Short mmCIF file of C-alpha atoms in Angstrom, two decimals:
data_model
loop_
_atom_site.label_atom_id
_atom_site.label_comp_id
_atom_site.label_asym_id
_atom_site.label_seq_id
_atom_site.Cartn_x
_atom_site.Cartn_y
_atom_site.Cartn_z
CA MET A 18 33.33 -26.74 -23.70
CA ASN A 19 31.25 -26.56 -20.32
CA LYS A 20 27.93 -28.93 -20.02
CA VAL A 21 25.10 -26.66 -19.73
CA SER A 22 23.19 -28.26 -16.08
CA THR A 23 19.20 -27.85 -16.05
CA ASN A 24 16.86 -28.04 -13.38
CA GLY A 25 14.38 -29.01 -15.92
CA PHE A 26 13.57 -32.23 -18.44
CA ILE A 27 13.65 -32.77 -21.91
CA LEU A 28 11.36 -34.01 -23.52
CA ILE A 29 11.78 -36.58 -26.06
CA VAL A 30 8.98 -37.39 -28.73
CA ASP A 31 9.94 -40.64 -30.33
CA ASP A 32 7.70 -43.83 -31.59
CA ASN A 33 11.48 -45.06 -32.99
CA PRO A 34 13.06 -47.76 -29.78
CA THR A 35 16.44 -47.03 -32.17
CA ASN A 36 16.22 -43.14 -32.67
CA LEU A 37 14.84 -42.92 -29.09
CA SER A 38 18.92 -45.41 -27.92
CA VAL A 39 20.70 -42.31 -29.53
CA LEU A 40 18.26 -39.60 -28.23
CA SER A 41 18.80 -40.56 -24.77
CA GLU A 42 22.15 -41.50 -24.74
CA ALA A 43 23.46 -38.08 -26.44
CA LEU A 44 21.39 -36.69 -23.04
CA ALA A 45 22.58 -39.12 -20.98
CA SER A 46 26.34 -38.44 -21.56
CA GLU A 47 26.30 -35.02 -21.05
CA GLY A 48 23.64 -35.73 -17.50
CA TRP A 49 20.75 -34.65 -19.12
CA ARG A 50 17.63 -35.84 -17.70
CA PHE A 51 15.80 -36.98 -19.66
CA ARG A 52 11.38 -38.22 -20.54
CA VAL A 53 10.15 -40.34 -22.69
CA ALA A 54 6.70 -39.23 -24.75
CA VAL A 55 5.73 -41.93 -28.05
CA ASP A 56 2.46 -40.12 -30.04
CA GLY A 57 1.79 -36.44 -29.94
CA GLU A 58 -0.48 -36.40 -27.23
CA SER A 59 0.32 -38.60 -24.76
CA ALA A 60 3.69 -35.54 -25.55
CA ILE A 61 1.25 -32.84 -25.45
CA ALA A 62 -0.71 -34.45 -20.95
CA GLN A 63 2.94 -34.64 -19.97
CA ALA A 64 3.96 -31.30 -21.55
CA GLU A 65 1.08 -30.19 -20.24
CA ARG A 66 1.94 -32.12 -16.57
CA ASN A 67 5.05 -30.82 -16.03
CA GLN A 68 6.40 -28.01 -17.79
CA PRO A 69 9.97 -29.49 -19.89
CA GLU A 70 12.87 -27.13 -20.53
CA LEU A 71 13.01 -28.30 -24.23
CA ILE A 72 11.43 -30.78 -26.41
CA LEU A 73 12.53 -32.91 -29.15
CA LEU A 74 9.90 -33.13 -31.66
CA ASP A 75 9.94 -36.43 -34.64
CA VAL A 76 6.90 -34.90 -37.60
CA GLN A 77 6.58 -38.54 -38.97
CA MET A 78 4.35 -40.45 -36.19
CA PRO A 79 1.08 -41.89 -36.07
CA GLY A 80 -1.46 -40.47 -34.52
CA ILE A 81 -0.89 -36.12 -35.21
CA ASP A 82 2.06 -36.06 -36.56
CA GLY A 83 4.84 -33.54 -34.92
CA PHE A 84 3.45 -30.10 -36.99
CA GLU A 85 0.34 -30.87 -35.34
CA THR A 86 2.07 -31.22 -32.01
CA CYS A 87 3.94 -28.58 -32.15
CA ARG A 88 0.43 -26.27 -33.38
CA ARG A 89 -0.72 -27.13 -30.48
CA LEU A 90 1.69 -27.01 -28.38
CA LYS A 91 2.49 -23.28 -28.65
CA ALA A 92 -1.63 -22.82 -28.85
CA ASN A 93 -1.04 -23.53 -25.78
CA PRO A 94 -0.49 -20.72 -22.94
CA THR A 95 0.54 -23.52 -20.61
CA THR A 96 4.12 -24.99 -23.31
CA GLN A 97 3.55 -21.83 -25.85
CA ASN A 98 7.18 -20.51 -24.73
CA VAL A 99 9.02 -24.13 -24.63
CA PRO A 100 11.29 -23.93 -27.18
CA ILE A 101 10.40 -27.07 -29.63
CA ILE A 102 12.90 -28.82 -32.34
CA PHE A 103 11.87 -31.21 -34.32
CA THR A 104 13.72 -34.20 -35.06
CA THR A 105 12.89 -35.06 -38.88
CA ALA A 106 14.36 -37.51 -42.15
CA LEU A 107 12.88 -34.36 -43.89
CA ALA A 108 14.97 -32.64 -46.00
CA ASP A 109 12.81 -30.19 -48.33
CA THR A 110 12.64 -26.32 -47.88
CA GLU A 111 8.78 -26.76 -47.35
CA SER A 112 9.96 -28.85 -44.17
CA LYS A 113 11.75 -27.01 -42.73
CA ILE A 114 9.97 -23.31 -43.34
CA LYS A 115 6.27 -25.12 -42.08
CA GLY A 116 8.58 -26.24 -38.57
CA PHE A 117 10.21 -22.32 -38.11
CA PHE A 118 6.46 -21.00 -39.09
CA LEU A 119 4.41 -23.18 -36.45
CA GLY A 120 6.58 -22.91 -34.02
CA ALA A 121 9.61 -24.42 -34.26
CA VAL A 122 13.51 -23.58 -32.83
CA ASP A 123 15.26 -25.99 -35.24
CA TYR A 124 15.95 -28.98 -36.44
CA ILE A 125 18.19 -32.15 -36.80
CA PRO A 126 17.86 -34.33 -39.34
CA LYS A 127 18.14 -37.81 -39.20
CA PRO A 128 20.21 -40.72 -39.46
CA PHE A 129 21.00 -38.61 -35.29
CA ALA A 130 25.17 -37.50 -35.03
CA GLN A 131 25.84 -37.52 -31.51
CA GLU A 132 27.84 -34.33 -31.85
CA GLU A 133 25.67 -32.45 -33.77
CA VAL A 134 22.51 -33.55 -31.16
CA ILE A 135 23.79 -32.73 -28.11
CA ALA A 136 25.59 -29.07 -29.77
CA ARG A 137 21.74 -28.46 -31.00
CA VAL A 138 20.31 -28.73 -27.27
CA ARG A 139 23.51 -27.10 -25.20
CA VAL A 140 22.79 -23.42 -27.76
CA HIS A 141 19.57 -23.91 -26.90
CA LEU A 142 19.20 -24.51 -23.48
CA GLN A 143 21.37 -21.48 -23.49
CA LEU A 144 19.73 -19.32 -25.24
CA GLN A 145 16.40 -20.62 -22.59
CA GLN A 146 17.98 -19.80 -19.66
CA LEU A 147 19.18 -16.25 -20.91
CA ASN A 148 15.70 -15.57 -21.24
CA GLN A 149 14.68 -16.77 -18.31
CA SER A 150 16.78 -14.87 -16.55
CA LEU A 151 16.64 -11.81 -19.37
CA GLU A 152 13.02 -11.95 -18.71
CA GLN A 153 13.19 -11.82 -15.03
CA GLN A 154 15.74 -8.93 -15.38
CA VAL A 155 12.98 -7.11 -16.78
CA ARG A 156 10.90 -8.22 -14.14
CA ASP A 157 12.58 -6.72 -11.43
CA ARG A 158 13.94 -4.10 -12.46
CA THR A 159 9.49 -2.96 -13.25
CA ASN A 160 8.89 -3.28 -9.92
CA ALA A 161 12.61 -1.78 -9.17
CA LEU A 162 11.81 0.97 -10.95
CA GLN A 163 7.76 1.28 -9.42
CA LYS A 164 8.93 1.76 -6.07
CA ALA A 165 10.65 4.50 -7.08
CA GLN A 166 8.23 5.96 -8.49
CA VAL A 167 6.04 5.58 -5.45
CA GLN A 168 9.19 6.82 -3.63
CA LEU A 169 9.08 9.79 -5.50
CA VAL A 170 5.81 10.32 -5.09
CA GLN A 171 5.45 10.15 -1.19
CA GLN A 172 8.29 12.52 -1.02
CA GLU A 173 6.82 15.12 -3.13
CA LYS A 174 3.75 14.27 -1.00
CA LEU A 175 5.45 14.48 2.08
CA SER A 176 7.40 17.75 1.32
CA THR A 177 4.28 19.39 -0.36
CA LEU A 178 1.75 18.61 2.41
CA GLY A 179 4.78 19.31 4.54
CA GLU A 180 5.41 23.06 3.70
CA LEU A 181 1.78 23.11 2.90
CA ILE A 182 0.71 22.46 6.92
CA ALA A 183 4.24 24.07 8.37
CA GLY A 184 3.10 27.55 6.57
CA ILE A 185 -0.32 27.73 7.64
CA ALA A 186 0.19 26.60 11.62
CA HIS A 187 2.45 29.11 11.21
CA GLU A 188 -0.06 32.10 9.32
CA MET A 189 -2.04 30.81 12.42
CA ASN A 190 0.06 30.93 15.20
CA ASN A 191 1.35 35.10 14.77
CA PRO A 192 -3.34 36.02 14.43
CA ILE A 193 -3.38 32.96 18.08
CA SER A 194 -0.79 34.57 19.96
CA PHE A 195 -1.82 37.79 19.75
CA ILE A 196 -5.24 36.83 20.50
CA THR A 197 -4.51 34.59 24.24
CA ASN A 198 -2.11 37.37 24.85
CA ASN A 199 -4.05 39.88 25.60
CA ILE A 200 -7.39 38.17 27.75
CA PRO A 201 -5.58 37.61 30.84
CA PRO A 202 -5.35 41.11 30.38
CA LEU A 203 -8.58 42.08 28.87
CA GLN A 204 -10.06 40.35 31.83
CA GLU A 205 -8.08 42.20 35.17
CA TYR A 206 -9.66 45.46 32.77
CA ILE A 207 -13.05 44.26 32.99
CA ASP A 208 -12.72 43.10 36.16
CA ALA A 209 -11.21 46.50 37.81
CA LEU A 210 -13.49 48.57 35.52
CA THR A 211 -17.49 46.26 37.08
CA GLU A 212 -14.95 47.19 40.47
CA LEU A 213 -15.11 51.24 39.78
CA LEU A 214 -18.97 50.70 38.86
CA GLN A 215 -19.85 48.96 42.33
CA LEU A 216 -17.48 51.78 44.70
CA TYR A 217 -19.59 53.88 42.44
CA GLU A 218 -23.08 52.18 42.48
CA GLN A 219 -22.35 52.58 47.00
CA ALA A 220 -21.54 56.16 47.26
CA TYR A 221 -23.87 57.22 44.98
CA PRO A 222 -27.27 54.83 45.59
CA THR A 223 -29.14 56.95 43.64
CA PRO A 224 -28.13 58.23 40.36
CA THR A 225 -29.75 60.33 37.48
CA ALA A 226 -32.76 59.77 36.43
CA LYS A 227 -30.28 59.82 32.67
CA ILE A 228 -28.45 56.97 34.77
CA THR A 229 -30.52 55.28 35.18
CA SER A 230 -32.51 54.80 32.63
CA PHE A 231 -29.32 53.69 30.51
CA ILE A 232 -28.69 51.18 33.24
CA LYS A 233 -32.14 49.75 32.36
CA ASN A 234 -32.11 49.73 27.97
CA LEU A 235 -28.46 48.13 29.04
CA ASP A 236 -28.79 45.77 30.96
CA LEU A 237 -25.96 46.36 32.63
CA LYS A 238 -26.39 43.64 36.00
CA PHE A 239 -27.02 40.80 32.75
CA VAL A 240 -23.82 42.61 30.35
CA LEU A 241 -20.97 42.47 33.66
CA GLU A 242 -21.96 38.68 33.95
CA ASP A 243 -22.24 37.58 30.07
CA ILE A 244 -19.04 39.16 29.57
CA VAL A 245 -17.23 37.52 31.85
CA LYS A 246 -18.77 34.17 29.51
CA ILE A 247 -17.28 35.62 26.72
CA LEU A 248 -13.64 35.71 27.51
CA GLY A 249 -13.86 32.53 28.70
CA SER A 250 -15.42 31.65 25.22
CA LEU A 251 -12.84 33.21 24.17
CA GLN A 252 -10.28 31.48 26.08
CA VAL A 253 -11.40 28.51 25.28
CA GLY A 254 -11.67 28.65 21.47
CA SER A 255 -8.39 30.29 21.57
CA GLU A 256 -7.12 26.83 23.88
CA ARG A 257 -8.08 24.99 20.74
CA ILE A 258 -6.52 26.78 18.26
CA GLN A 259 -3.57 26.21 19.96
CA HIS A 260 -3.66 22.69 20.11
CA LEU A 261 -4.96 22.67 15.88
CA SER A 262 -1.18 25.10 15.55
CA THR A 263 0.57 22.29 17.80
CA SER A 264 -1.45 19.17 15.73
CA LEU A 265 -0.59 20.54 13.08
CA ARG A 266 2.76 21.14 13.97
CA SER A 267 3.70 17.96 14.87
CA PHE A 268 2.28 16.66 12.19
CA SER A 269 4.17 18.95 9.66
CA ARG A 270 7.26 17.47 10.98
CA SER A 271 9.55 16.32 8.07
CA ASP A 272 12.23 14.21 9.42
CA SER A 273 13.29 12.64 6.60
CA ASP A 274 16.74 12.06 7.27
CA THR A 275 16.93 11.10 10.85
CA LYS A 276 14.63 9.27 13.20
CA LEU A 277 14.17 11.02 16.28
CA ALA A 278 13.19 8.75 19.22
CA ALA A 279 8.79 10.16 19.09
CA ASP A 280 5.92 9.37 20.95
CA LEU A 281 4.09 8.04 18.97
CA HIS A 282 0.31 8.48 20.59
CA LEU A 283 1.72 12.26 20.32
CA GLY A 284 1.62 11.47 16.50
CA LEU A 285 -1.98 9.71 16.28
CA ASP A 286 -3.83 12.38 18.14
CA SER A 287 -2.20 15.03 16.00
CA THR A 288 -3.32 12.69 12.72
CA LEU A 289 -6.78 12.40 14.58
CA MET A 290 -7.79 17.19 15.72
CA ILE A 291 -6.44 17.21 12.22
CA LEU A 292 -9.45 14.87 10.77
CA GLN A 293 -12.03 16.25 13.98
CA HIS A 294 -14.63 17.61 11.26
CA ARG A 295 -14.30 14.92 9.55
CA LEU A 296 -15.52 12.34 12.78
CA LYS A 297 -18.03 15.03 13.57
CA ALA A 298 -21.57 13.85 12.86
CA ASN A 299 -23.14 15.97 9.71
CA GLY A 300 -26.71 15.21 7.44
CA ASP A 301 -25.65 11.03 5.90
CA ARG A 302 -25.01 10.37 9.28
CA PRO A 303 -23.39 10.40 12.82
CA GLY A 304 -20.61 11.33 14.55
CA ILE A 305 -17.63 8.75 14.67
CA GLU A 306 -16.54 7.68 18.26
CA VAL A 307 -12.80 6.94 18.81
CA MET A 308 -12.00 4.35 20.98
CA ARG A 309 -8.70 5.26 22.69
CA CYS A 310 -6.95 2.43 24.54
CA TYR A 311 -3.70 3.32 23.90
CA SER A 312 -0.80 1.31 25.95
CA LYS A 313 2.28 2.66 28.03
CA LEU A 314 4.46 2.98 24.30
CA PRO A 315 7.61 4.51 25.14
CA HIS A 316 9.45 6.89 22.39
CA VAL A 317 9.89 4.14 19.02
CA ASN A 318 13.02 5.23 17.04
CA CYS A 319 11.22 6.28 13.68
CA TYR A 320 11.20 8.87 10.46
CA VAL A 321 8.22 11.08 12.63
CA GLY A 322 6.84 12.64 9.12
CA GLU A 323 5.73 9.51 7.61
CA MET A 324 5.26 7.99 10.23
CA ASN A 325 1.98 11.26 10.32
CA GLN A 326 0.97 10.65 6.53
CA VAL A 327 0.80 6.96 7.80
CA PHE A 328 -1.42 7.18 10.38
CA MET A 329 -3.15 10.48 8.24
CA ASN A 330 -3.29 7.16 5.37
CA LEU A 331 -5.01 4.17 7.47
CA LEU A 332 -7.59 6.40 9.19
CA ALA A 333 -8.85 8.17 6.52
CA ASN A 334 -8.84 4.99 5.21
CA ALA A 335 -11.65 3.74 7.75
CA ILE A 336 -12.77 6.48 7.79
CA ASP A 337 -13.81 6.29 4.57
CA ALA A 338 -15.16 3.10 5.04
CA LEU A 339 -17.79 4.04 7.14
CA ASP A 340 -18.81 6.98 5.05
CA GLU A 341 -19.67 4.37 2.81
CA ALA A 342 -21.15 1.89 4.90
CA ILE A 343 -23.71 3.96 5.92
CA ILE A 344 -24.80 4.76 2.08
CA GLN A 345 -25.17 1.70 1.24
CA GLY A 346 -27.45 1.32 3.76
CA LYS A 347 -25.15 -1.98 5.23
CA MET A 348 -24.15 -0.93 8.92
CA CYS A 349 -27.56 -2.13 10.49
CA ASP A 350 -27.76 0.43 12.79
CA ARG A 351 -24.96 0.19 14.67
CA ILE A 352 -22.54 3.03 15.89
CA PRO A 353 -19.37 4.29 13.01
CA GLN A 354 -17.44 3.29 15.74
CA ILE A 355 -12.35 3.91 15.15
CA LYS A 356 -11.16 2.25 17.83
CA ILE A 357 -6.47 2.87 17.75
CA THR A 358 -4.11 -0.24 20.37
CA THR A 359 -0.79 0.31 21.30
CA GLU A 360 0.92 -2.24 22.96
CA VAL A 361 4.19 -3.48 22.14
CA ASN A 362 4.86 -7.68 21.81
CA SER A 363 6.75 -9.85 22.41
CA GLN A 364 9.58 -8.97 19.75
CA GLN A 365 9.19 -5.41 22.04
CA MET A 366 8.38 -3.73 18.67
CA ALA A 367 5.95 -1.58 18.98
CA VAL A 368 2.52 -2.05 17.79
CA ILE A 369 -1.07 -0.36 16.05
CA LYS A 370 -3.86 -1.51 15.50
CA ILE A 371 -6.69 1.21 13.58
CA ALA A 372 -9.97 -0.43 12.56
CA ASP A 373 -12.75 0.05 11.41
CA ASN A 374 -16.32 -1.50 12.05
CA GLY A 375 -17.45 -1.21 8.60
CA ILE A 376 -18.49 -3.46 6.05
CA GLY A 377 -14.90 -5.65 5.98
CA ILE A 378 -12.69 -5.95 3.09
CA PRO A 379 -13.79 -9.29 1.02
CA GLU A 380 -10.90 -11.75 0.12
CA ARG A 381 -9.55 -11.46 -3.50
CA LEU A 382 -9.13 -7.63 -3.15
CA LYS A 383 -7.85 -8.42 0.41
CA GLN A 384 -4.74 -9.69 -0.70
CA ARG A 385 -3.75 -6.73 -3.75
CA LEU A 386 -3.67 -3.97 -1.08
CA PHE A 387 -1.16 -2.98 -1.24
CA GLU A 388 -0.11 -2.86 -4.57
CA PRO A 389 0.89 0.50 -6.39
CA LEU A 390 -2.14 1.68 -7.74
CA PHE A 391 -4.31 -1.15 -6.49
CA THR A 392 -7.55 0.95 -4.83
CA THR A 393 -11.00 -0.15 -4.64
CA LYS A 394 -12.36 3.21 -3.64
CA PRO A 395 -14.99 5.09 -7.33
CA VAL A 396 -12.62 6.41 -10.22
CA GLY A 397 -12.00 10.59 -8.03
CA LYS A 398 -11.50 9.35 -4.74
CA GLY A 399 -8.75 6.99 -4.66
CA THR A 400 -4.90 7.21 -6.33
CA GLY A 401 -4.36 3.57 -5.23
CA LEU A 402 -0.79 5.36 -3.88
CA GLY A 403 -0.86 5.64 -0.28
CA LEU A 404 -1.69 2.08 1.09
CA SER A 405 1.60 0.46 -1.31
CA ILE A 406 3.53 3.88 0.58
CA ALA A 407 2.53 3.37 3.96
CA HIS A 408 3.52 -0.72 3.39
CA GLN A 409 6.36 1.00 2.18
CA ILE A 410 7.53 3.01 5.65
CA ILE A 411 7.25 0.74 8.04
CA VAL A 412 8.28 -2.19 5.61
CA GLU A 413 11.46 -0.25 3.10
CA LYS A 414 12.45 2.48 5.93
CA HIS A 415 11.49 0.24 9.58
CA ASN A 416 11.92 -3.15 9.13
CA GLY A 417 8.32 -2.89 9.74
CA THR A 418 5.09 -4.95 9.41
CA MET A 419 2.01 -4.52 7.87
CA GLU A 420 -1.25 -6.97 8.43
CA VAL A 421 -4.72 -6.06 7.12
CA HIS A 422 -7.36 -8.33 9.29
CA SER A 423 -10.78 -8.36 7.63
CA GLN A 424 -14.24 -10.21 7.91
CA VAL A 425 -16.02 -9.17 5.25
CA GLY A 426 -19.40 -7.39 7.02
CA ASN A 427 -17.06 -6.97 10.53
CA GLY A 428 -14.29 -4.34 9.23
CA THR A 429 -10.89 -4.02 8.93
CA GLU A 430 -8.05 -4.32 10.61
CA PHE A 431 -4.49 -2.73 9.88
CA ALA A 432 -1.56 -3.71 12.20
CA ILE A 433 1.75 -2.24 12.31
CA ALA A 434 4.51 -3.20 13.95
CA ILE A 435 8.55 -1.54 14.08
CA PRO A 436 11.41 -1.91 16.08
CA ILE A 437 11.61 -0.03 19.48
#
């Protein structure tokens, strides 16, 4: 029969030197490592310090007996999963039932037969290893399932958001195109009519009383000047809506199956345009200053729609953090700011840093930020999926890195880096 290897050790607990010698010889013949304890108290102390893979436990010992030792080991979270085999001369059914009730997995009767000791230890080592392997598989499968669930949520969010934004941008595009295309000819018509009125004024310097009264009531000079200003305002407003429409279309790109060379600055600017309403001052706080410290970045091969989703999440989180800091009165008269820095690092990766000057994140929470369903926001204000999805997009889909640097009272910075 094949030998069972073990990386750990077997703990022998017995006060009889002869028994220890027999058990030690049996285990050594199979190449198994072992340690020895001569009473229950020292066995418990050893097992707590360094967890064995299996315990061979004598029932009749001085001090606390094997049954009490077993009970304490099973009551301790550190040692409760270690298999225990009783070694005893007690063959009565009541003693065996008591041992199994306390959590033992088997009995080896005295006097020992070396072959039986080896066979029983081998079986329970195999069972323990299979159990550990199964537990690891369950953990791996659970993690994989959790990642799959997050990915499904991400894909659904991207699909729904992309369709919604693309639809809005398309609906905006038609009327705004109509407006912008008609402003230039309208300007020409107004200029021509203004010139015509001036020609009439030169040809007929003395109008009738009715015309004079109408011009006075109309305030013709003011109207002609104000029409030009109104057209200018219409031009500026329509251009702003066009930029917003362009930003929406850029943000909603859902090239989920193909990496494309993209301008990350355009993605950042498009996201800021969409979040513009949240950056403006309101009754609760002043406007949030955005500082763009852009370095020259080459186009980066990436999934454009998903990268924009990462930018949206990080920027929205920064705004939320500043809002919360102001509500709690912890800004200490500081102007709320978001700083966006881009650069190419020494590993030829595109680095984007998004930092706020809010209250920061405690160390105990920082370690869990990228866990699915974990959120620091109040109930109803966060799903706990945003940062988890962002981390998955950067690390798994782009082979990049995503780190958070924060100091309580001095703000938070998220740094992402993806290969160029």
